[in-house]
Amino acid sequence: MKINQIKSGMSGINVTGKITEIGEKRLVSTRFGDAFVAKAVLEDETGKIPLNLWRDQINMVKIGDVIKIENGFSKEFRGQTELNVGSKGKITVISEDK
């Protein structure tokens, strides 16, 4: 799947892209308790999408890394479609920026 094909409300998303931005991590309250989240931007040749990195995911990737997301899901937040990788999903770093 390509980034420009991702629409809000999708699940089972498998996509590969490059991390071009990572914001500051911040503490938020979720229904599962407090958790750290950082907003990254995942980009491929078709476009870009905000990617929410939760807890341990934040330290898994850095700017310039090419990653593969398996079984991700998307939802709309403040009018924008965002990509998430939940407990059933997986992030794999394919290549690191040197």
PDB file of N, CA and C in Angstrom:
ATOM      1  N   MET A   1       0.847  -1.193   0.000  1.00  0.00           N
ATOM      2  CA  MET A   1       0.000   0.000   0.000  1.00  0.00           C
ATOM      3  C   MET A   1       0.883   1.243   0.000  1.00  0.00           C
ATOM      4  N   LYS A   2       0.400   2.278  -0.646  1.00  0.00           N
ATOM      5  CA  LYS A   2       1.101   3.560  -0.664  1.00  0.00           C
ATOM      6  C   LYS A   2       0.386   4.540   0.267  1.00  0.00           C
ATOM      7  N   ILE A   3       1.137   5.545   0.718  1.00  0.00           N
ATOM      8  CA  ILE A   3       0.584   6.501   1.690  1.00  0.00           C
ATOM      9  C   ILE A   3      -0.650   7.207   1.139  1.00  0.00           C
ATOM     10  N   ASN A   4      -0.662   7.546  -0.150  1.00  0.00           N
ATOM     11  CA  ASN A   4      -1.818   8.274  -0.688  1.00  0.00           C
ATOM     12  C   ASN A   4      -3.083   7.413  -0.767  1.00  0.00           C
ATOM     13  N   GLN A   5      -2.967   6.107  -0.493  1.00  0.00           N
ATOM     14  CA  GLN A   5      -4.141   5.226  -0.495  1.00  0.00           C
ATOM     15  C   GLN A   5      -4.765   5.098   0.889  1.00  0.00           C
ATOM     16  N   ILE A   6      -4.088   5.620   1.908  1.00  0.00           N
ATOM     17  CA  ILE A   6      -4.575   5.463   3.283  1.00  0.00           C
ATOM     18  C   ILE A   6      -5.698   6.467   3.551  1.00  0.00           C
ATOM     19  N   LYS A   7      -6.818   5.941   3.998  1.00  0.00           N
ATOM     20  CA  LYS A   7      -7.971   6.765   4.362  1.00  0.00           C
ATOM     21  C   LYS A   7      -8.301   6.509   5.825  1.00  0.00           C
ATOM     22  N   SER A   8      -8.972   7.463   6.440  1.00  0.00           N
ATOM     23  CA  SER A   8      -9.350   7.325   7.841  1.00  0.00           C
ATOM     24  C   SER A   8     -10.244   6.107   8.056  1.00  0.00           C
ATOM     25  N   GLY A   9     -10.004   5.384   9.148  1.00  0.00           N
ATOM     26  CA  GLY A   9     -10.843   4.243   9.494  1.00  0.00           C
ATOM     27  C   GLY A   9     -10.365   2.916   8.944  1.00  0.00           C
ATOM     28  N   MET A  10      -9.222   2.906   8.269  1.00  0.00           N
ATOM     29  CA  MET A  10      -8.695   1.665   7.716  1.00  0.00           C
ATOM     30  C   MET A  10      -7.925   0.893   8.791  1.00  0.00           C
ATOM     31  N   SER A  11      -7.857  -0.427   8.616  1.00  0.00           N
ATOM     32  CA  SER A  11      -7.020  -1.248   9.492  1.00  0.00           C
ATOM     33  C   SER A  11      -6.281  -2.263   8.634  1.00  0.00           C
ATOM     34  N   GLY A  12      -5.337  -2.968   9.226  1.00  0.00           N
ATOM     35  CA  GLY A  12      -4.543  -3.923   8.469  1.00  0.00           C
ATOM     36  C   GLY A  12      -3.642  -3.257   7.447  1.00  0.00           C
ATOM     37  N   ILE A  13      -3.180  -2.054   7.772  1.00  0.00           N
ATOM     38  CA  ILE A  13      -2.363  -1.282   6.826  1.00  0.00           C
ATOM     39  C   ILE A  13      -0.914  -1.765   6.868  1.00  0.00           C
ATOM     40  N   ASN A  14      -0.381  -2.096   5.699  1.00  0.00           N
ATOM     41  CA  ASN A  14       1.032  -2.424   5.542  1.00  0.00           C
ATOM     42  C   ASN A  14       1.623  -1.383   4.600  1.00  0.00           C
ATOM     43  N   VAL A  15       2.609  -0.619   5.090  1.00  0.00           N
ATOM     44  CA  VAL A  15       3.161   0.470   4.293  1.00  0.00           C
ATOM     45  C   VAL A  15       4.631   0.647   4.640  1.00  0.00           C
ATOM     46  N   THR A  16       5.402   1.080   3.658  1.00  0.00           N
ATOM     47  CA  THR A  16       6.824   1.358   3.853  1.00  0.00           C
ATOM     48  C   THR A  16       7.058   2.822   3.522  1.00  0.00           C
ATOM     49  N   GLY A  17       7.879   3.479   4.336  1.00  0.00           N
ATOM     50  CA  GLY A  17       8.177   4.879   4.084  1.00  0.00           C
ATOM     51  C   GLY A  17       9.364   5.332   4.904  1.00  0.00           C
ATOM     52  N   LYS A  18       9.696   6.599   4.735  1.00  0.00           N
ATOM     53  CA  LYS A  18      10.844   7.196   5.413  1.00  0.00           C
ATOM     54  C   LYS A  18      10.358   8.183   6.470  1.00  0.00           C
ATOM     55  N   ILE A  19      10.974   8.129   7.638  1.00  0.00           N
ATOM     56  CA  ILE A  19      10.661   9.086   8.697  1.00  0.00           C
ATOM     57  C   ILE A  19      11.361  10.402   8.359  1.00  0.00           C
ATOM     58  N   THR A  20      10.581  11.467   8.156  1.00  0.00           N
ATOM     59  CA  THR A  20      11.172  12.755   7.794  1.00  0.00           C
ATOM     60  C   THR A  20      11.109  13.775   8.929  1.00  0.00           C
ATOM     61  N   GLU A  21      10.272  13.503   9.916  1.00  0.00           N
ATOM     62  CA  GLU A  21      10.181  14.399  11.079  1.00  0.00           C
ATOM     63  C   GLU A  21       9.787  13.569  12.290  1.00  0.00           C
ATOM     64  N   ILE A  22      10.262  13.992  13.455  1.00  0.00           N
ATOM     65  CA  ILE A  22       9.780  13.433  14.721  1.00  0.00           C
ATOM     66  C   ILE A  22       9.646  14.595  15.695  1.00  0.00           C
ATOM     67  N   GLY A  23       8.442  14.751  16.225  1.00  0.00           N
ATOM     68  CA  GLY A  23       8.196  15.831  17.166  1.00  0.00           C
ATOM     69  C   GLY A  23       8.629  15.454  18.576  1.00  0.00           C
ATOM     70  N   GLU A  24       8.450  16.392  19.490  1.00  0.00           N
ATOM     71  CA  GLU A  24       8.761  16.146  20.896  1.00  0.00           C
ATOM     72  C   GLU A  24       7.814  15.108  21.467  1.00  0.00           C
ATOM     73  N   LYS A  25       8.334  14.250  22.335  1.00  0.00           N
ATOM     74  CA  LYS A  25       7.418  13.310  22.987  1.00  0.00           C
ATOM     75  C   LYS A  25       6.695  14.042  24.108  1.00  0.00           C
ATOM     76  N   ARG A  26       5.438  13.667  24.299  1.00  0.00           N
ATOM     77  CA  ARG A  26       4.647  14.306  25.343  1.00  0.00           C
ATOM     78  C   ARG A  26       3.811  13.253  26.057  1.00  0.00           C
ATOM     79  N   LEU A  27       3.449  13.555  27.278  1.00  0.00           N
ATOM     80  CA  LEU A  27       2.667  12.630  28.085  1.00  0.00           C
ATOM     81  C   LEU A  27       1.185  12.934  27.879  1.00  0.00           C
ATOM     82  N   VAL A  28       0.428  11.909  27.522  1.00  0.00           N
ATOM     83  CA  VAL A  28      -1.011  12.072  27.334  1.00  0.00           C
ATOM     84  C   VAL A  28      -1.743  11.036  28.181  1.00  0.00           C
ATOM     85  N   SER A  29      -2.981  11.352  28.509  1.00  0.00           N
ATOM     86  CA  SER A  29      -3.814  10.395  29.239  1.00  0.00           C
ATOM     87  C   SER A  29      -4.658   9.632  28.228  1.00  0.00           C
ATOM     88  N   THR A  30      -4.585   8.304  28.280  1.00  0.00           N
ATOM     89  CA  THR A  30      -5.391   7.473  27.397  1.00  0.00           C
ATOM     90  C   THR A  30      -6.296   6.615  28.266  1.00  0.00           C
ATOM     91  N   ARG A  31      -7.181   5.880  27.608  1.00  0.00           N
ATOM     92  CA  ARG A  31      -8.052   5.010  28.399  1.00  0.00           C
ATOM     93  C   ARG A  31      -7.266   3.856  29.020  1.00  0.00           C
ATOM     94  N   PHE A  32      -6.028   3.677  28.568  1.00  0.00           N
ATOM     95  CA  PHE A  32      -5.162   2.631  29.137  1.00  0.00           C
ATOM     96  C   PHE A  32      -4.216   3.203  30.186  1.00  0.00           C
ATOM     97  N   GLY A  33      -4.370   4.482  30.497  1.00  0.00           N
ATOM     98  CA  GLY A  33      -3.468   5.145  31.444  1.00  0.00           C
ATOM     99  C   GLY A  33      -2.581   6.140  30.720  1.00  0.00           C
ATOM    100  N   ASP A  34      -1.703   6.780  31.465  1.00  0.00           N
ATOM    101  CA  ASP A  34      -0.809   7.769  30.864  1.00  0.00           C
ATOM    102  C   ASP A  34       0.218   7.084  29.967  1.00  0.00           C
ATOM    103  N   ALA A  35       0.557   7.753  28.871  1.00  0.00           N
ATOM    104  CA  ALA A  35       1.525   7.188  27.935  1.00  0.00           C
ATOM    105  C   ALA A  35       2.230   8.324  27.203  1.00  0.00           C
ATOM    106  N   PHE A  36       3.470   8.065  26.802  1.00  0.00           N
ATOM    107  CA  PHE A  36       4.185   9.021  25.971  1.00  0.00           C
ATOM    108  C   PHE A  36       3.839   8.782  24.511  1.00  0.00           C
ATOM    109  N   VAL A  37       3.714   9.884  23.773  1.00  0.00           N
ATOM    110  CA  VAL A  37       3.460   9.803  22.338  1.00  0.00           C
ATOM    111  C   VAL A  37       4.297  10.881  21.655  1.00  0.00           C
ATOM    112  N   ALA A  38       4.774  10.560  20.462  1.00  0.00           N
ATOM    113  CA  ALA A  38       5.476  11.542  19.634  1.00  0.00           C
ATOM    114  C   ALA A  38       4.903  11.440  18.226  1.00  0.00           C
ATOM    115  N   LYS A  39       4.681  12.589  17.623  1.00  0.00           N
ATOM    116  CA  LYS A  39       4.137  12.599  16.263  1.00  0.00           C
ATOM    117  C   LYS A  39       5.301  12.667  15.277  1.00  0.00           C
ATOM    118  N   ALA A  40       5.346  11.666  14.396  1.00  0.00           N
ATOM    119  CA  ALA A  40       6.359  11.636  13.344  1.00  0.00           C
ATOM    120  C   ALA A  40       5.652  11.833  12.010  1.00  0.00           C
ATOM    121  N   VAL A  41       6.437  12.008  10.960  1.00  0.00           N
ATOM    122  CA  VAL A  41       5.886  12.083   9.611  1.00  0.00           C
ATOM    123  C   VAL A  41       6.517  10.965   8.790  1.00  0.00           C
ATOM    124  N   LEU A  42       5.653  10.139   8.195  1.00  0.00           N
ATOM    125  CA  LEU A  42       6.085   9.044   7.325  1.00  0.00           C
ATOM    126  C   LEU A  42       5.818   9.460   5.891  1.00  0.00           C
ATOM    127  N   GLU A  43       6.833   9.295   5.042  1.00  0.00           N
ATOM    128  CA  GLU A  43       6.730   9.799   3.671  1.00  0.00           C
ATOM    129  C   GLU A  43       7.148   8.719   2.681  1.00  0.00           C
ATOM    130  N   ASP A  44       6.436   8.652   1.552  1.00  0.00           N
ATOM    131  CA  ASP A  44       6.895   7.845   0.415  1.00  0.00           C
ATOM    132  C   ASP A  44       6.732   8.697  -0.837  1.00  0.00           C
ATOM    133  N   GLU A  45       6.903   8.086  -2.003  1.00  0.00           N
ATOM    134  CA  GLU A  45       6.862   8.874  -3.234  1.00  0.00           C
ATOM    135  C   GLU A  45       5.463   9.410  -3.539  1.00  0.00           C
ATOM    136  N   THR A  46       4.429   8.931  -2.845  1.00  0.00           N
ATOM    137  CA  THR A  46       3.066   9.376  -3.140  1.00  0.00           C
ATOM    138  C   THR A  46       2.553  10.442  -2.170  1.00  0.00           C
ATOM    139  N   GLY A  47       3.239  10.630  -1.054  1.00  0.00           N
ATOM    140  CA  GLY A  47       2.768  11.617  -0.094  1.00  0.00           C
ATOM    141  C   GLY A  47       3.334  11.388   1.287  1.00  0.00           C
ATOM    142  N   LYS A  48       2.708  12.051   2.272  1.00  0.00           N
ATOM    143  CA  LYS A  48       3.151  11.910   3.650  1.00  0.00           C
ATOM    144  C   LYS A  48       1.949  11.823   4.568  1.00  0.00           C
ATOM    145  N   ILE A  49       2.173  11.219   5.740  1.00  0.00           N
ATOM    146  CA  ILE A  49       1.090  11.057   6.706  1.00  0.00           C
ATOM    147  C   ILE A  49       1.672  11.163   8.113  1.00  0.00           C
ATOM    148  N   PRO A  50       0.935  11.795   9.043  1.00  0.00           N
ATOM    149  CA  PRO A  50       1.392  11.792  10.430  1.00  0.00           C
ATOM    150  C   PRO A  50       1.350  10.364  10.987  1.00  0.00           C
ATOM    151  N   LEU A  51       2.380  10.007  11.725  1.00  0.00           N
ATOM    152  CA  LEU A  51       2.488   8.693  12.345  1.00  0.00           C
ATOM    153  C   LEU A  51       2.662   8.902  13.836  1.00  0.00           C
ATOM    154  N   ASN A  52       1.748   8.350  14.616  1.00  0.00           N
ATOM    155  CA  ASN A  52       1.871   8.452  16.068  1.00  0.00           C
ATOM    156  C   ASN A  52       2.738   7.317  16.589  1.00  0.00           C
ATOM    157  N   LEU A  53       3.814   7.698  17.262  1.00  0.00           N
ATOM    158  CA  LEU A  53       4.708   6.720  17.882  1.00  0.00           C
ATOM    159  C   LEU A  53       4.385   6.683  19.369  1.00  0.00           C
ATOM    160  N   TRP A  54       4.042   5.515  19.864  1.00  0.00           N
ATOM    161  CA  TRP A  54       3.640   5.361  21.255  1.00  0.00           C
ATOM    162  C   TRP A  54       4.712   4.634  22.053  1.00  0.00           C
ATOM    163  N   ARG A  55       4.917   5.069  23.283  1.00  0.00           N
ATOM    164  CA  ARG A  55       5.787   4.410  24.265  1.00  0.00           C
ATOM    165  C   ARG A  55       7.134   3.998  23.667  1.00  0.00           C
ATOM    166  N   ASP A  56       7.416   2.687  23.602  1.00  0.00           N
ATOM    167  CA  ASP A  56       8.714   2.185  23.136  1.00  0.00           C
ATOM    168  C   ASP A  56       8.967   2.462  21.664  1.00  0.00           C
ATOM    169  N   GLN A  57       7.907   2.686  20.893  1.00  0.00           N
ATOM    170  CA  GLN A  57       8.074   2.959  19.462  1.00  0.00           C
ATOM    171  C   GLN A  57       8.877   4.239  19.240  1.00  0.00           C
ATOM    172  N   ILE A  58       8.789   5.174  20.186  1.00  0.00           N
ATOM    173  CA  ILE A  58       9.449   6.476  20.029  1.00  0.00           C
ATOM    174  C   ILE A  58      10.953   6.299  19.856  1.00  0.00           C
ATOM    175  N   ASN A  59      11.551   5.383  20.614  1.00  0.00           N
ATOM    176  CA  ASN A  59      12.999   5.185  20.561  1.00  0.00           C
ATOM    177  C   ASN A  59      13.434   4.197  19.480  1.00  0.00           C
ATOM    178  N   MET A  60      12.471   3.579  18.799  1.00  0.00           N
ATOM    179  CA  MET A  60      12.806   2.587  17.766  1.00  0.00           C
ATOM    180  C   MET A  60      13.283   3.226  16.465  1.00  0.00           C
ATOM    181  N   VAL A  61      12.821   4.444  16.189  1.00  0.00           N
ATOM    182  CA  VAL A  61      13.094   5.062  14.892  1.00  0.00           C
ATOM    183  C   VAL A  61      13.710   6.440  15.067  1.00  0.00           C
ATOM    184  N   LYS A  62      14.406   6.872  14.026  1.00  0.00           N
ATOM    185  CA  LYS A  62      14.923   8.235  14.013  1.00  0.00           C
ATOM    186  C   LYS A  62      14.747   8.829  12.616  1.00  0.00           C
ATOM    187  N   ILE A  63      14.915  10.120  12.512  1.00  0.00           N
ATOM    188  CA  ILE A  63      14.738  10.802  11.229  1.00  0.00           C
ATOM    189  C   ILE A  63      15.693  10.201  10.209  1.00  0.00           C
ATOM    190  N   GLY A  64      15.179   9.899   9.031  1.00  0.00           N
ATOM    191  CA  GLY A  64      15.977   9.319   7.959  1.00  0.00           C
ATOM    192  C   GLY A  64      15.820   7.817   7.834  1.00  0.00           C
ATOM    193  N   ASP A  65      15.284   7.168   8.871  1.00  0.00           N
ATOM    194  CA  ASP A  65      15.074   5.721   8.802  1.00  0.00           C
ATOM    195  C   ASP A  65      13.972   5.376   7.815  1.00  0.00           C
ATOM    196  N   VAL A  66      14.182   4.313   7.050  1.00  0.00           N
ATOM    197  CA  VAL A  66      13.128   3.736   6.218  1.00  0.00           C
ATOM    198  C   VAL A  66      12.525   2.602   7.033  1.00  0.00           C
ATOM    199  N   ILE A  67      11.214   2.676   7.251  1.00  0.00           N
ATOM    200  CA  ILE A  67      10.553   1.682   8.098  1.00  0.00           C
ATOM    201  C   ILE A  67       9.409   1.000   7.363  1.00  0.00           C
ATOM    202  N   LYS A  68       9.084  -0.180   7.848  1.00  0.00           N
ATOM    203  CA  LYS A  68       7.928  -0.916   7.348  1.00  0.00           C
ATOM    204  C   LYS A  68       6.941  -1.032   8.505  1.00  0.00           C
ATOM    205  N   ILE A  69       5.698  -0.677   8.235  1.00  0.00           N
ATOM    206  CA  ILE A  69       4.634  -0.819   9.230  1.00  0.00           C
ATOM    207  C   ILE A  69       3.747  -1.963   8.784  1.00  0.00           C
ATOM    208  N   GLU A  70       3.499  -2.873   9.710  1.00  0.00           N
ATOM    209  CA  GLU A  70       2.607  -4.002   9.426  1.00  0.00           C
ATOM    210  C   GLU A  70       1.413  -3.930  10.367  1.00  0.00           C
ATOM    211  N   ASN A  71       0.239  -4.145   9.799  1.00  0.00           N
ATOM    212  CA  ASN A  71      -1.014  -4.176  10.558  1.00  0.00           C
ATOM    213  C   ASN A  71      -1.272  -2.878  11.323  1.00  0.00           C
ATOM    214  N   GLY A  72      -0.998  -1.748  10.669  1.00  0.00           N
ATOM    215  CA  GLY A  72      -1.303  -0.454  11.270  1.00  0.00           C
ATOM    216  C   GLY A  72      -2.768  -0.103  11.059  1.00  0.00           C
ATOM    217  N   PHE A  73      -3.193   0.988  11.667  1.00  0.00           N
ATOM    218  CA  PHE A  73      -4.555   1.467  11.453  1.00  0.00           C
ATOM    219  C   PHE A  73      -4.544   2.980  11.372  1.00  0.00           C
ATOM    220  N   SER A  74      -5.582   3.524  10.739  1.00  0.00           N
ATOM    221  CA  SER A  74      -5.666   4.972  10.580  1.00  0.00           C
ATOM    222  C   SER A  74      -6.951   5.477  11.210  1.00  0.00           C
ATOM    223  N   LYS A  75      -6.877   6.702  11.696  1.00  0.00           N
ATOM    224  CA  LYS A  75      -8.079   7.363  12.191  1.00  0.00           C
ATOM    225  C   LYS A  75      -7.916   8.862  12.012  1.00  0.00           C
ATOM    226  N   GLU A  76      -9.035   9.528  12.076  1.00  0.00           N
ATOM    227  CA  GLU A  76      -9.013  10.968  11.903  1.00  0.00           C
ATOM    228  C   GLU A  76      -8.860  11.640  13.260  1.00  0.00           C
ATOM    229  N   PHE A  77      -7.957  12.610  13.326  1.00  0.00           N
ATOM    230  CA  PHE A  77      -7.757  13.390  14.540  1.00  0.00           C
ATOM    231  C   PHE A  77      -7.643  14.846  14.132  1.00  0.00           C
ATOM    232  N   ARG A  78      -8.542  15.670  14.655  1.00  0.00           N
ATOM    233  CA  ARG A  78      -8.582  17.092  14.318  1.00  0.00           C
ATOM    234  C   ARG A  78      -8.580  17.327  12.809  1.00  0.00           C
ATOM    235  N   GLY A  79      -9.391  16.524  12.105  1.00  0.00           N
ATOM    236  CA  GLY A  79      -9.583  16.723  10.681  1.00  0.00           C
ATOM    237  C   GLY A  79      -8.505  16.157   9.784  1.00  0.00           C
ATOM    238  N   GLN A  80      -7.544  15.441  10.363  1.00  0.00           N
ATOM    239  CA  GLN A  80      -6.442  14.898   9.575  1.00  0.00           C
ATOM    240  C   GLN A  80      -6.326  13.394   9.810  1.00  0.00           C
ATOM    241  N   THR A  81      -6.101  12.638   8.737  1.00  0.00           N
ATOM    242  CA  THR A  81      -5.900  11.196   8.866  1.00  0.00           C
ATOM    243  C   THR A  81      -4.510  10.933   9.418  1.00  0.00           C
ATOM    244  N   GLU A  82      -4.443  10.106  10.467  1.00  0.00           N
ATOM    245  CA  GLU A  82      -3.175   9.764  11.097  1.00  0.00           C
ATOM    246  C   GLU A  82      -3.006   8.257  11.121  1.00  0.00           C
ATOM    247  N   LEU A  83      -1.750   7.826  11.061  1.00  0.00           N
ATOM    248  CA  LEU A  83      -1.409   6.413  11.082  1.00  0.00           C
ATOM    249  C   LEU A  83      -0.958   6.020  12.482  1.00  0.00           C
ATOM    250  N   ASN A  84      -1.412   4.864  12.944  1.00  0.00           N
ATOM    251  CA  ASN A  84      -1.047   4.347  14.260  1.00  0.00           C
ATOM    252  C   ASN A  84      -0.633   2.888  14.128  1.00  0.00           C
ATOM    253  N   VAL A  85       0.235   2.458  15.028  1.00  0.00           N
ATOM    254  CA  VAL A  85       0.634   1.056  15.092  1.00  0.00           C
ATOM    255  C   VAL A  85       0.293   0.592  16.499  1.00  0.00           C
ATOM    256  N   GLY A  86      -0.781  -0.175  16.602  1.00  0.00           N
ATOM    257  CA  GLY A  86      -1.249  -0.620  17.914  1.00  0.00           C
ATOM    258  C   GLY A  86      -0.524  -1.867  18.389  1.00  0.00           C
ATOM    259  N   SER A  87      -1.080  -2.490  19.410  1.00  0.00           N
ATOM    260  CA  SER A  87      -0.447  -3.670  20.016  1.00  0.00           C
ATOM    261  C   SER A  87      -0.377  -4.853  19.055  1.00  0.00           C
ATOM    262  N   LYS A  88      -1.253  -4.881  18.047  1.00  0.00           N
ATOM    263  CA  LYS A  88      -1.239  -5.978  17.075  1.00  0.00           C
ATOM    264  C   LYS A  88      -0.364  -5.661  15.866  1.00  0.00           C
ATOM    265  N   GLY A  89       0.158  -4.451  15.814  1.00  0.00           N
ATOM    266  CA  GLY A  89       0.978  -4.030  14.686  1.00  0.00           C
ATOM    267  C   GLY A  89       2.458  -4.114  14.998  1.00  0.00           C
ATOM    268  N   LYS A  90       3.260  -3.791  13.987  1.00  0.00           N
ATOM    269  CA  LYS A  90       4.703  -3.930  14.122  1.00  0.00           C
ATOM    270  C   LYS A  90       5.403  -2.869  13.281  1.00  0.00           C
ATOM    271  N   ILE A  91       6.492  -2.316  13.842  1.00  0.00           N
ATOM    272  CA  ILE A  91       7.360  -1.397  13.098  1.00  0.00           C
ATOM    273  C   ILE A  91       8.710  -2.089  12.927  1.00  0.00           C
ATOM    274  N   THR A  92       9.204  -2.123  11.692  1.00  0.00           N
ATOM    275  CA  THR A  92      10.530  -2.693  11.420  1.00  0.00           C
ATOM    276  C   THR A  92      11.364  -1.643  10.712  1.00  0.00           C
ATOM    277  N   VAL A  93      12.574  -1.382  11.221  1.00  0.00           N
ATOM    278  CA  VAL A  93      13.489  -0.474  10.553  1.00  0.00           C
ATOM    279  C   VAL A  93      14.191  -1.249   9.447  1.00  0.00           C
ATOM    280  N   ILE A  94      13.980  -0.828   8.201  1.00  0.00           N
ATOM    281  CA  ILE A  94      14.576  -1.500   7.042  1.00  0.00           C
ATOM    282  C   ILE A  94      15.995  -0.985   6.803  1.00  0.00           C
ATOM    283  N   SER A  95      16.140   0.332   6.816  1.00  0.00           N
ATOM    284  CA  SER A  95      17.483   0.902   6.646  1.00  0.00           C
ATOM    285  C   SER A  95      17.581   2.169   7.478  1.00  0.00           C
ATOM    286  N   GLU A  96      18.747   2.365   8.060  1.00  0.00           N
ATOM    287  CA  GLU A  96      18.975   3.535   8.897  1.00  0.00           C
ATOM    288  C   GLU A  96      19.752   4.570   8.103  1.00  0.00           C
ATOM    289  N   ASP A  97      19.439   5.819   8.367  1.00  0.00           N
ATOM    290  CA  ASP A  97      20.154   6.914   7.738  1.00  0.00           C
ATOM    291  C   ASP A  97      21.535   6.986   8.363  1.00  0.00           C
ATOM    292  N   LYS A  98      22.561   7.036   7.536  1.00  0.00           N
ATOM    293  CA  LYS A  98      23.936   7.076   8.060  1.00  0.00           C
ATOM    294  C   LYS A  98      24.343   8.499   8.372  1.00  0.00           C
TER     295      LYS A  98
END
